[in-house]
Coordinates of C-alpha atoms and ligand atoms in Angstrom, one line a residue:
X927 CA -13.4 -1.6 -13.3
X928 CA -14.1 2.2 -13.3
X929 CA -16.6 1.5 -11.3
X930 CA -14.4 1.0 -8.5
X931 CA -13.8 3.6 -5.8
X932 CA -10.0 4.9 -5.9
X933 CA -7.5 4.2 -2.8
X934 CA -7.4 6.2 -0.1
X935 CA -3.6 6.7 -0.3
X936 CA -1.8 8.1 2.5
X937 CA 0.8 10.7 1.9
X938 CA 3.3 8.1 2.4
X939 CA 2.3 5.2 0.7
X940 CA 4.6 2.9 -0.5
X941 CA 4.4 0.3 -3.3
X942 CA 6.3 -2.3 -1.1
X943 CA 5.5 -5.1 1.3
X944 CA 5.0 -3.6 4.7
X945 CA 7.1 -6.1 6.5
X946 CA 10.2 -4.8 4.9
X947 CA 9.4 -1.1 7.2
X948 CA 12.6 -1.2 9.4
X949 CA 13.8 -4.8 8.9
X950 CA 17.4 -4.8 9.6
X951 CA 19.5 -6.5 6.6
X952 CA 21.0 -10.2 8.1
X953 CA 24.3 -9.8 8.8
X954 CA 26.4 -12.0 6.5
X955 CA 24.1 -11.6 3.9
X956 CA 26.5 -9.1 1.9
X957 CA 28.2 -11.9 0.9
X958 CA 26.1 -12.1 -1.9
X959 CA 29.2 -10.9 -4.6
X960 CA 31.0 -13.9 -3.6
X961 CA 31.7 -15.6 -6.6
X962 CA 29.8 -19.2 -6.6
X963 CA 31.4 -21.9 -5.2
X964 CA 32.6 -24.7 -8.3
X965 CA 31.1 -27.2 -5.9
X966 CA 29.1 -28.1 -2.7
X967 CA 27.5 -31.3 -1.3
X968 CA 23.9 -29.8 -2.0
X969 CA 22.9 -26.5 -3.7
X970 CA 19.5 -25.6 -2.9
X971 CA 17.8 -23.1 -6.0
X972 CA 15.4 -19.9 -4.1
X973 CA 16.0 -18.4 -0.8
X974 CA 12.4 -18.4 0.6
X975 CA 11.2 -20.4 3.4
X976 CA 11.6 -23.7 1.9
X977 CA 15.5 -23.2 0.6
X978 CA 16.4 -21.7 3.7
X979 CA 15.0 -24.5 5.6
X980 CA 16.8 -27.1 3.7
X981 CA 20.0 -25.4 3.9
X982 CA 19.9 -24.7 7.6
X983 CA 19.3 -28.0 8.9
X984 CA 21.5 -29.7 6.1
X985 CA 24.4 -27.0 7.4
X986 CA 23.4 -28.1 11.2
X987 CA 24.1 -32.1 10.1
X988 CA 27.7 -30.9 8.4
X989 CA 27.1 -30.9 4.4
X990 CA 28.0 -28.5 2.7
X991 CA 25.3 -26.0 0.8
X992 CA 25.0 -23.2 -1.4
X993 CA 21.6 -21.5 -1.5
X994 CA 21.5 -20.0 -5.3
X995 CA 19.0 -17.0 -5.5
X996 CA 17.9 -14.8 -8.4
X997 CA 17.2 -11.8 -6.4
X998 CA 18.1 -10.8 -3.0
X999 CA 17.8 -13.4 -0.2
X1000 CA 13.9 -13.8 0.6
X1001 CA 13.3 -11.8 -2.8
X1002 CA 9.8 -14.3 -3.0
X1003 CA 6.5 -15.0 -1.7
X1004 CA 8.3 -15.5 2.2
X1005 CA 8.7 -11.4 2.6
X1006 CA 5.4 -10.9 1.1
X1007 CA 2.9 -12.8 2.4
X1008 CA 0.0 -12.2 4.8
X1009 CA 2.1 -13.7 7.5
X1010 CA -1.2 -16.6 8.4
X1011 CA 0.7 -19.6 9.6
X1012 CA -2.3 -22.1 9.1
X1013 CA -2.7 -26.0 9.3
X1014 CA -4.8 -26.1 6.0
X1015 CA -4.3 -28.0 3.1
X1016 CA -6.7 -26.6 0.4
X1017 CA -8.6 -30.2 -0.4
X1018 CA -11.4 -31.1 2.4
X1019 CA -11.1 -34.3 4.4
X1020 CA -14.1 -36.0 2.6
X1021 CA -12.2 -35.2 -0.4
X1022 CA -8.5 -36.3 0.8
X1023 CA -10.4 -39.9 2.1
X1024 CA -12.2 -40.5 -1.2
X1025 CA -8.7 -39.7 -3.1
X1026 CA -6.3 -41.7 -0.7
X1027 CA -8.1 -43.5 2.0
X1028 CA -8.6 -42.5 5.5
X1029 CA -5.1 -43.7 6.7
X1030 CA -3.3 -41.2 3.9
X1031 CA -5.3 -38.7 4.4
X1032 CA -5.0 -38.2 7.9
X1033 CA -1.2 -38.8 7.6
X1034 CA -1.5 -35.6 5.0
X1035 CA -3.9 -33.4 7.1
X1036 CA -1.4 -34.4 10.1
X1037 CA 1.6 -33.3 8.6
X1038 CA -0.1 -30.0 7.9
X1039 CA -0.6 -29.7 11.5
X1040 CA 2.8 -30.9 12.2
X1041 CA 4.0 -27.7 9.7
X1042 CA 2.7 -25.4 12.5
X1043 CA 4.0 -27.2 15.6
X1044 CA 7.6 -26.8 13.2
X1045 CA 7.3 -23.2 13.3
X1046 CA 6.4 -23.0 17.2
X1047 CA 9.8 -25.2 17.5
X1048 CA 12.0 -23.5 15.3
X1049 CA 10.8 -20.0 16.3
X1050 CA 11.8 -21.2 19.6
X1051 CA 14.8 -23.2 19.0
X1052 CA 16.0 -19.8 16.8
X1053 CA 14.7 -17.2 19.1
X1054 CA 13.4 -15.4 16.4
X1055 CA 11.4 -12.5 17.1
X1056 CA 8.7 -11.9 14.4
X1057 CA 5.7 -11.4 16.6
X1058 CA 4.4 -15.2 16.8
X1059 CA 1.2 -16.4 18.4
X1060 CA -1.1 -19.1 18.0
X1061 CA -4.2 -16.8 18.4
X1062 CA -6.1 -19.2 16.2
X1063 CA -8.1 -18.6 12.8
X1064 CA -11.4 -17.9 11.4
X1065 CA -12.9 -19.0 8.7
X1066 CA -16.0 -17.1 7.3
X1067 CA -19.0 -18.4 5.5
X1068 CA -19.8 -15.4 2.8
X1069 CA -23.1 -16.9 2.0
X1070 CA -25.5 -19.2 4.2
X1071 CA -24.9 -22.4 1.9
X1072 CA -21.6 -22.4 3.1
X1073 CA -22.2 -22.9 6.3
X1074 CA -23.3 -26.5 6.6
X1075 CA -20.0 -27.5 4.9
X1076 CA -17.7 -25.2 7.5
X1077 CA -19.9 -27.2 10.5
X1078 CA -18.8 -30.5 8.8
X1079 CA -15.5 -30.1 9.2
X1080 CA -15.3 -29.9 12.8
X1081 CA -15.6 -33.1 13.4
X1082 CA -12.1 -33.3 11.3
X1083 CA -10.2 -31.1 14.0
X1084 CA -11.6 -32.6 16.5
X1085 CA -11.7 -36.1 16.1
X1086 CA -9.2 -36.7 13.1
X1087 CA -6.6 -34.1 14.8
X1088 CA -7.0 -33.6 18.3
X1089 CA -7.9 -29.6 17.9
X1090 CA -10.4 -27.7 19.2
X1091 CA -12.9 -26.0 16.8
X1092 CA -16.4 -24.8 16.8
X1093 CA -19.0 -23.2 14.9
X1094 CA -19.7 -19.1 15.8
X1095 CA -23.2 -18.3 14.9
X1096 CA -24.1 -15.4 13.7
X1097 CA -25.7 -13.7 16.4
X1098 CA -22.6 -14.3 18.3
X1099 CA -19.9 -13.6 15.8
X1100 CA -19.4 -9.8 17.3
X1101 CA -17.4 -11.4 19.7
X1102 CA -14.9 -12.7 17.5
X1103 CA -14.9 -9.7 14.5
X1104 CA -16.2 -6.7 14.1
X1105 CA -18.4 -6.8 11.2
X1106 CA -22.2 -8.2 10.4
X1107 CA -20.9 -9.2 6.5
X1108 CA -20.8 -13.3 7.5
X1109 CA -22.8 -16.0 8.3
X1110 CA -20.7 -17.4 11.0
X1111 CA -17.1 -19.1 11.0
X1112 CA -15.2 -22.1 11.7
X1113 CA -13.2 -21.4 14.7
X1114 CA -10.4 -23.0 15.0
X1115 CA -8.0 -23.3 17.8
X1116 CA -4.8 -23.8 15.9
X1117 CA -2.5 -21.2 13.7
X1118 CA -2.0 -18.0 13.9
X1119 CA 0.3 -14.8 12.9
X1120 CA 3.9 -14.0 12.6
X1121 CA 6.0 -11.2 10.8
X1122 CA 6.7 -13.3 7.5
X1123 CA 10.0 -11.2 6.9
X1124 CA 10.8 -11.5 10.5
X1125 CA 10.7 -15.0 10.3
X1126 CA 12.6 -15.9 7.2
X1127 CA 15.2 -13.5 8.5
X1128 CA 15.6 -15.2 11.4
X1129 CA 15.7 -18.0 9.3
X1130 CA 18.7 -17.4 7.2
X1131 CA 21.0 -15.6 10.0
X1132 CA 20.4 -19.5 11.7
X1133 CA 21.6 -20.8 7.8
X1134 CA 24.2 -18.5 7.4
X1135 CA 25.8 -19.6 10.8
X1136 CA 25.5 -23.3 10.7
X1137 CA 27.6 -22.3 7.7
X1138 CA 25.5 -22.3 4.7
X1139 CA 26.3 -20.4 1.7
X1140 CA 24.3 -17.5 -0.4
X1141 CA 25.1 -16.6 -4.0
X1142 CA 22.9 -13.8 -4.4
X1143 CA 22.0 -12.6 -7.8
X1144 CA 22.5 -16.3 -9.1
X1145 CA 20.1 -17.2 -12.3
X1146 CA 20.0 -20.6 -12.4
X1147 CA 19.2 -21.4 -15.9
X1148 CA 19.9 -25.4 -16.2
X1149 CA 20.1 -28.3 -14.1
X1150 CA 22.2 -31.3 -15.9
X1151 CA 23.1 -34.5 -14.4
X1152 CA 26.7 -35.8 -15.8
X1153 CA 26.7 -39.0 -14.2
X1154 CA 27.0 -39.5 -10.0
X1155 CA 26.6 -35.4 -10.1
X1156 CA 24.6 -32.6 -10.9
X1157 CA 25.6 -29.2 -12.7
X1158 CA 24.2 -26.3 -12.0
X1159 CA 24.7 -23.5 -14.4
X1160 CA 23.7 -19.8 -14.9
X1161 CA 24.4 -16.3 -15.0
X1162 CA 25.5 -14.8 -11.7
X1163 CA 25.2 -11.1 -11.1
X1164 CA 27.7 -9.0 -9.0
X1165 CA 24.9 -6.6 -6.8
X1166 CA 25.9 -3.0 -6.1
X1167 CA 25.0 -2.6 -2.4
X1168 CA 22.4 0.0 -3.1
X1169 CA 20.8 -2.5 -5.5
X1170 CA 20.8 -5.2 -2.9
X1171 CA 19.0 -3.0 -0.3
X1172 CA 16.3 -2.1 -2.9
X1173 CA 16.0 -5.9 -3.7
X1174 CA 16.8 -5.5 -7.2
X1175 CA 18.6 -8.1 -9.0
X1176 CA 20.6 -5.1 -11.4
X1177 CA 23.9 -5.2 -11.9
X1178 CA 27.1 -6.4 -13.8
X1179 CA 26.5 -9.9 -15.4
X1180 CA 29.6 -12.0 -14.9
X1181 CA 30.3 -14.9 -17.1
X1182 CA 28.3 -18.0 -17.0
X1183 CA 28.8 -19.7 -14.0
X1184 CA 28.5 -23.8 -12.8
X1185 CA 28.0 -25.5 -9.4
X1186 CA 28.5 -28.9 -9.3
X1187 CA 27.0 -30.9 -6.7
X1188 CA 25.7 -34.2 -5.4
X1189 CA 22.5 -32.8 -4.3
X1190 CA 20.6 -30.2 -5.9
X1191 CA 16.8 -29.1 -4.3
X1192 CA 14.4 -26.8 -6.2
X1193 CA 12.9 -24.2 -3.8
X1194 CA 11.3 -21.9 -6.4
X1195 CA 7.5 -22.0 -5.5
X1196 CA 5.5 -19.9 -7.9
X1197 CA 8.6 -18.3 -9.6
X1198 CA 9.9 -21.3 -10.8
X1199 CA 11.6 -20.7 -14.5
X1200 CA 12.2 -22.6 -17.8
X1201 CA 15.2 -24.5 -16.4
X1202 CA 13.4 -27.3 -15.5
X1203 CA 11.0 -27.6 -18.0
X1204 CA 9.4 -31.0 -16.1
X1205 CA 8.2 -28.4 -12.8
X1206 CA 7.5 -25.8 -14.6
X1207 CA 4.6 -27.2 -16.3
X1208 CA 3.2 -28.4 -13.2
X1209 CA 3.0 -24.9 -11.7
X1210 CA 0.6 -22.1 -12.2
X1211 CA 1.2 -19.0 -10.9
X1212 CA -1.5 -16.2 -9.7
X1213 CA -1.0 -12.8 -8.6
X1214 CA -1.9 -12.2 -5.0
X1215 CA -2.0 -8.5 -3.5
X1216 CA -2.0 -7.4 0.2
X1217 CA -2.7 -3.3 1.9
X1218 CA -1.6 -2.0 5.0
X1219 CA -3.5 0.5 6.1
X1220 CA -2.6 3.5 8.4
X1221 CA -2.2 2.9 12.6
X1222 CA -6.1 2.8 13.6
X1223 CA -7.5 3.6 17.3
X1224 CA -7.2 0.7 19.3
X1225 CA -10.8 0.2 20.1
X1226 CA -11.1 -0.1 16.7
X1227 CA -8.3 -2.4 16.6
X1228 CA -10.1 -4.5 18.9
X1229 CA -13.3 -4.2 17.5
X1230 CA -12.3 -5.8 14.4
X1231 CA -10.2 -8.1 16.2
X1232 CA -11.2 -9.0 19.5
X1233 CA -8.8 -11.8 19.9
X1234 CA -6.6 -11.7 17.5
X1235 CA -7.5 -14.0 14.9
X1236 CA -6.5 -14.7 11.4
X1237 CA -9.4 -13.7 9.2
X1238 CA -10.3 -15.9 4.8
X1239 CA -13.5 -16.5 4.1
X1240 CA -15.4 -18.8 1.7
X1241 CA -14.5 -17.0 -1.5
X1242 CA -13.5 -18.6 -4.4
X1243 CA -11.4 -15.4 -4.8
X1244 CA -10.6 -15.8 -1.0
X1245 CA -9.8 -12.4 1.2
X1246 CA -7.8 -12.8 3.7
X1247 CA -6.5 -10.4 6.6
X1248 CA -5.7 -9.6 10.2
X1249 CA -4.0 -7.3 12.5
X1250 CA -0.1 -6.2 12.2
X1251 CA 1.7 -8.1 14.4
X1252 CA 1.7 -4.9 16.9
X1253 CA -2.0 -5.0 16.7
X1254 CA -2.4 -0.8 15.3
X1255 CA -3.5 -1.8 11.3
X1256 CA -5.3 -4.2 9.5
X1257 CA -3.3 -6.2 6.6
X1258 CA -5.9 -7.1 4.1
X1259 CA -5.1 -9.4 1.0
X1260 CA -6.6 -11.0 -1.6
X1261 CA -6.3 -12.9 -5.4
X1262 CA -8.3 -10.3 -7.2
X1263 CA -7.9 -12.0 -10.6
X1264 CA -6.8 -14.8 -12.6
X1265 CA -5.4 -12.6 -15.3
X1266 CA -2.9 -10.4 -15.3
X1267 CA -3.6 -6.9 -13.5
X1268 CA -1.8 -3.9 -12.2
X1269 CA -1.0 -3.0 -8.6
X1270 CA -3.4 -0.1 -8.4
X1271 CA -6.6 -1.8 -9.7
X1272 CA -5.6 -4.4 -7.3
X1273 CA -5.1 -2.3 -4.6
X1274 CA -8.8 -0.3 -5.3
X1275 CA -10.5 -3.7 -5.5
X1276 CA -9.1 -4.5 -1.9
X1277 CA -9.8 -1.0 -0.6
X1278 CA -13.6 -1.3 -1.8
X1279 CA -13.7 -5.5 -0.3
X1280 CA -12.2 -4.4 2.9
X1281 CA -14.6 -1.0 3.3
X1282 CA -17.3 -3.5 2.6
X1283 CA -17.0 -6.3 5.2
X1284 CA -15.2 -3.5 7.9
X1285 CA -17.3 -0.2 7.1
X1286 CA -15.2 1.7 9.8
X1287 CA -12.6 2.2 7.3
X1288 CA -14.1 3.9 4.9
X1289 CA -12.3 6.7 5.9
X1290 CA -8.8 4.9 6.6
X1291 CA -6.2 5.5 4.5
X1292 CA -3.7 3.1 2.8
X1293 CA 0.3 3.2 3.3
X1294 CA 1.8 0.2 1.6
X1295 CA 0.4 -1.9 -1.2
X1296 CA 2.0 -4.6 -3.0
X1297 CA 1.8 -8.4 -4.4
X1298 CA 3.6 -11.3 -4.5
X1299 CA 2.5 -15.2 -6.8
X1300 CA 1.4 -18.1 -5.2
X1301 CA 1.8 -21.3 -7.2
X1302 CA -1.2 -23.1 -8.0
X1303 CA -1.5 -26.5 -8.9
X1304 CA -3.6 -29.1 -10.8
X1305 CA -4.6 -31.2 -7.5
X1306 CA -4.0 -28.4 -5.2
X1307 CA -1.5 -30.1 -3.3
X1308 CA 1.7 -29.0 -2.9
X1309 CA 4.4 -31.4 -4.0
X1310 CA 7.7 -32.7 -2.5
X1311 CA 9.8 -35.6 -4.6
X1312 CA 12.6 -36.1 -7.4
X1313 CA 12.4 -35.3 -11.4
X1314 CA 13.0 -38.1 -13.7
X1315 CA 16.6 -36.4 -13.8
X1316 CA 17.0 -36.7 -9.2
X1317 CA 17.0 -33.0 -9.1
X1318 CA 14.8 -33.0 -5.6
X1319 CA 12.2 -30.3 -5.2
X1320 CA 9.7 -29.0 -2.6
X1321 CA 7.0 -26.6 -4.3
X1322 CA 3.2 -25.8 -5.2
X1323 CA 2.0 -24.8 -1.8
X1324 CA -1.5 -23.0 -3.0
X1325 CA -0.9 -19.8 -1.6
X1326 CA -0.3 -21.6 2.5
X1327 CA 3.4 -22.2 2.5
X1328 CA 4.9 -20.4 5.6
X1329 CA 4.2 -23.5 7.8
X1330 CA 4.5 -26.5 4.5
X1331 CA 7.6 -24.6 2.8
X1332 CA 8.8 -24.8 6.7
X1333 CA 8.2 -28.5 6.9
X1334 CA 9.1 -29.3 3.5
X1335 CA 12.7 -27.6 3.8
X1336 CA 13.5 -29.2 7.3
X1337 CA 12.2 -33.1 5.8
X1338 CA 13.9 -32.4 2.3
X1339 CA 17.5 -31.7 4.3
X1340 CA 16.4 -35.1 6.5
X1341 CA 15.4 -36.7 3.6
X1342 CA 18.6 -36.4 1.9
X1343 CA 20.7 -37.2 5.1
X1344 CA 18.7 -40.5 4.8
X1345 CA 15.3 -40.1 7.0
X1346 CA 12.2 -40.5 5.4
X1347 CA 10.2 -38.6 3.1
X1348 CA 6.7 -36.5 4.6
X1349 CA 3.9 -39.0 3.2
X1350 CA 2.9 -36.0 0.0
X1351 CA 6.8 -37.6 -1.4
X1352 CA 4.5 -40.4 -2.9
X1353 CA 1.5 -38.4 -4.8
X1354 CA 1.8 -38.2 -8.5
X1355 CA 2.2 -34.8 -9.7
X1356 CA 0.0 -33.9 -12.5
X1357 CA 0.3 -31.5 -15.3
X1358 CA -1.0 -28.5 -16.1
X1359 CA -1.3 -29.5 -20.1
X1360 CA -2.4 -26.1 -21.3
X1361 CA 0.5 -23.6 -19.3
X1362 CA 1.1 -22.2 -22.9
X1363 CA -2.4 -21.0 -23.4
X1364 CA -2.8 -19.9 -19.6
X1365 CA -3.0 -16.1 -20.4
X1366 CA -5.8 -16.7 -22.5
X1367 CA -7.9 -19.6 -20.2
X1368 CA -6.9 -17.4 -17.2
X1369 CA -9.0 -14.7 -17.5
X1370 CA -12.6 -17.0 -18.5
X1371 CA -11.5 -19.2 -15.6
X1372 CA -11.7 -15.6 -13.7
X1373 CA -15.0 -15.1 -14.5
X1374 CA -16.6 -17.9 -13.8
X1375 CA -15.0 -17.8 -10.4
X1376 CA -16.3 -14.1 -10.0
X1377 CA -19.7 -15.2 -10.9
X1378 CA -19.8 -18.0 -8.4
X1379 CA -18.6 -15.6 -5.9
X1380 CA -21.0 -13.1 -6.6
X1381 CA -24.0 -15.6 -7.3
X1382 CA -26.6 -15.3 -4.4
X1383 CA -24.1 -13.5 -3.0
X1384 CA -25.9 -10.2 -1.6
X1385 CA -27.7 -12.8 0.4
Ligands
LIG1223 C1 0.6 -11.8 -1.2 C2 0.8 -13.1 -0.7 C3 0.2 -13.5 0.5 C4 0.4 -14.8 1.1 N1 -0.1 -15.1 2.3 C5 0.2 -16.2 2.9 C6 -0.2 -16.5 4.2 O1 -0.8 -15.6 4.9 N2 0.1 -17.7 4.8 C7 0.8 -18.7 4.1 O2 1.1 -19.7 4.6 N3 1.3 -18.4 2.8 C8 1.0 -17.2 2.2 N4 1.5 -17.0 1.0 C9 2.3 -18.0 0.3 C10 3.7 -18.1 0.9 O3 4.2 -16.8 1.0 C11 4.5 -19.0 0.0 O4 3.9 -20.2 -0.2 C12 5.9 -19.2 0.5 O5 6.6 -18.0 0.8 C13 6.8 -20.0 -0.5 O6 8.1 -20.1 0.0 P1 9.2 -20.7 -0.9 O7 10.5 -20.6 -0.1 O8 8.8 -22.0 -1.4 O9 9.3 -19.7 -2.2 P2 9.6 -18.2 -2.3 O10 9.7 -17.5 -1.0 O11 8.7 -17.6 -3.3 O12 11.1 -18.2 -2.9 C14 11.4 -18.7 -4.1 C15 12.7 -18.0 -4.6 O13 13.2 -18.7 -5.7 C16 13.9 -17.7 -6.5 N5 14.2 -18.2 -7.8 C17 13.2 -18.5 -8.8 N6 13.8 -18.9 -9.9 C18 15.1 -18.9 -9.7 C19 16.3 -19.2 -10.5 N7 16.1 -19.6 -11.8 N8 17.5 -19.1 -10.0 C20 17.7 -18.7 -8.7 N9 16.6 -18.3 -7.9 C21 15.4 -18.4 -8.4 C22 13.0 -16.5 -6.4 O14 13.7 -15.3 -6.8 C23 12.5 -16.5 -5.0 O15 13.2 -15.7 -4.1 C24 1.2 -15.7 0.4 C25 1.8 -15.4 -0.8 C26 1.6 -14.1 -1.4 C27 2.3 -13.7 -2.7

């Protein structure tokens, strides 16, 4: 680890998410030292993409909802992200046919693809401004054996889904990115970028106005059915203003406090808690880190970029980046481990991966670093159904959930208004038996990733 070379750190640097530079709190948000409501038709638990969803289109078709959330609104993964709105789920076609037979898995690999088409609506239907475009997305083959598996998925896009996608050689990859590191990429017509903070905020002012609730600085600490209903209890916070506006949760714990409800849907992605001990040992969650760097020349801009693309590659510890939504930095971000690690080792480790692939930075310096989880789990899928108890949930979306926590909010709210389920609503949902001993598995699991990464790697 001393090996690595230390972050360029600009005088300004910031150990926050970039997105949050000048984003205007949403009005109606202060609310959050309301005192919770005794009851509501639905309370949705976590205020990220997926609970906002829910509660905005329940709000829209007249129930009434409380979104409960730890933190501040959008606290999460939904104001931290890399802001890639992709059609991916992370198992292969071959794999999703052999698993669930080609009717399934095309109904699955659709409804990732319907995820994005959500966003283009509701972006739309919002008018939210948070830089959207369907510029497309590349994905890079880090060594040569990769490539004949990238090529045989194009024949998924375009006959299975209806979406344009080729193979860019090497020798013509210039065109596309500004760096000689690959062995080509899968191009692929659909996805693109947004401002992740942007969005959810746009989000949750359409919530708040449809006449959804927010409990900020609500714990929720159990779920308990008591016959037709469902309680939900736990500590609720009263947030000074300056704490709310430095997203901290601080402040005066009030008493113990219980929502009762007819409907209650868990939203809580990688951060979900103890309090439902039945997800919570489904989920694993991994660190994931993201730099900004300063405002580059545009040439270089667009000699990284060309057109725009969203940038992962074949890693098993992917990297993943592209250019701020106003096209002047690069956003580079990556899972740098399996275990535990700090902010600064993770930020050096991207530093040195990014200088790598895009030598013209080398001399580029960094102004915001920062991480967020992702929740992992055992299939890879992420999962939408009902505990043994009815408490609904929506959850596990591998590090891709701006488009699936989209979809899975706005089908959970139809779902409970009586439409039907999206077609994941049926997969079991396996366990992660060893959760307890995770901090010490994590780290060996690390390694061998790292070595597969690294194997034949140079070539
Ligand atoms: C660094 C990083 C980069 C990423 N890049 C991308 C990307 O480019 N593209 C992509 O598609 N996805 C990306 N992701 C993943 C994506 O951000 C998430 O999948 C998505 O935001 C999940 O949204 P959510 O609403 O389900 O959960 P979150 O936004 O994480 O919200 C969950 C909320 O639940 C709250 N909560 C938890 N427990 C409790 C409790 N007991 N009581 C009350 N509230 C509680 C939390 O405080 C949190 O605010 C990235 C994630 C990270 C961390």
């Amino acid at each position: 680890m001393s090996r690595l070379p230390v972050a360029r750190l600009s005088p300004d640097h910031r150990e926050r998410p970039y997105w949050l530079d000048g984003l205007a709190p949403v009005a109606g948000a202060a609310a959050e030292s309301a005192a919770p409501p005794g009851g509501a038709d639905v309370v949705v638990i976590g205020s990220g993409y997926t609970g906002v969803t829910t509660a905005l289109e329940l709000a829209r078709r007249g129930r009434e909802v409380v979104i409960v959330e730890e933190h501040t609104a959008g606290w999460g993964a939904s104001t931290r992200n890399g802001g890639m709105v992709l059609p991916e789920l992370k198992a292969g076609f071959e794999e999703l046919v052999a698993e669930h037979g080609p009717t399934e898995a095309h109904a699955l690999l659709q409804t990732a693809v319907d995820a994005v088409e959500l966003v283009d609506r509701l972006v739309i239907r919002e008018r939210i401004e948070c830089g959207w475009r369907n510029s497309g997305h590349l994905y890079l083959a880090h060594r040569a054996d990769r490539v004949p598996g990238l090529k045989s998925e194009i024949s998924t896009w375009t006959d299975e889904l209806g979406i344009d996608a080729r193979f860019v050689e090497r020798d013509e990859l210039a065109s596309e990115i500004g760096t000689p590191a690959y062995h080509g990429g899968l191009l692929v017509s659909r996805g693109g970028g947004i401002h992740p903070a942007r969005y959810h905020h746009g989000l949750l002012r359409a919530a708040l106005a449809a006449g959804a609730r927010l409990c900020e600085g609500f714990k929720v600490t159990a779920v308990d059915r008591r016959g037709s209903h469902l309680t939900v209890s736990g500590t609720a916070m009263a947030a000074t203003a300056a704490e709310r506006s430095s997203g901290s949760a601080a402040g005066t714990t009030r008493p113990r406090s219980e929502i009762t409800a007819s409907e209650v849907v868990v939203a809580t992605n990688a951060y979900t808690g103890r309090f439902l001990p039945e997800l919570h040992r489904r989920i694993m969650p991994v660190g994931s880190f993201m730099i900004a760097t300063e405002p580059i020349a545009p040439e270089q801009a667009r000699e990284i970029s060309p057109n725009d693309r969203m940038f992962y590659d074949t890693k098993n510890f992917l990297n993943y980046w592209r250019l701020s939504p106003d096209g002047t930095r690069v956003l580079f971000g990556g899972r740098t481990s399996f275990a535990p690690t700090t902010l600064a080792r993770a930020r050096n480790r991207l530093v040195a991966t990014m200088v790598a692939i895009h030598p013209q930075l080398s001399t580029t310096s960094v102004t915001h670093s920062w991480g967020g989880q992702v929740a992992l789990t055992r299939d890879r899928f992420p999962h939408f159904g009902r505990t043994s108890d009815g408490v609904r949930y929506a959850l596990g979306y591998n590090g891709s959930g701006i488009a699936m926590g989209t979809l899975f909010g706005h089908r959970m709210a139809g779902w409970i208004c009586g439409d039907d389920p999206p077609p994941f609503e049926g997969l079991a949902f396996p366990g992660l038996p060893v959760r307890r001993a995770l901090p010490v598995t994590l780290p060996v699991a690390g390694a061998w990733f790292w070595l597969q990464d690294h194997r034949a790697g140079r070539s």
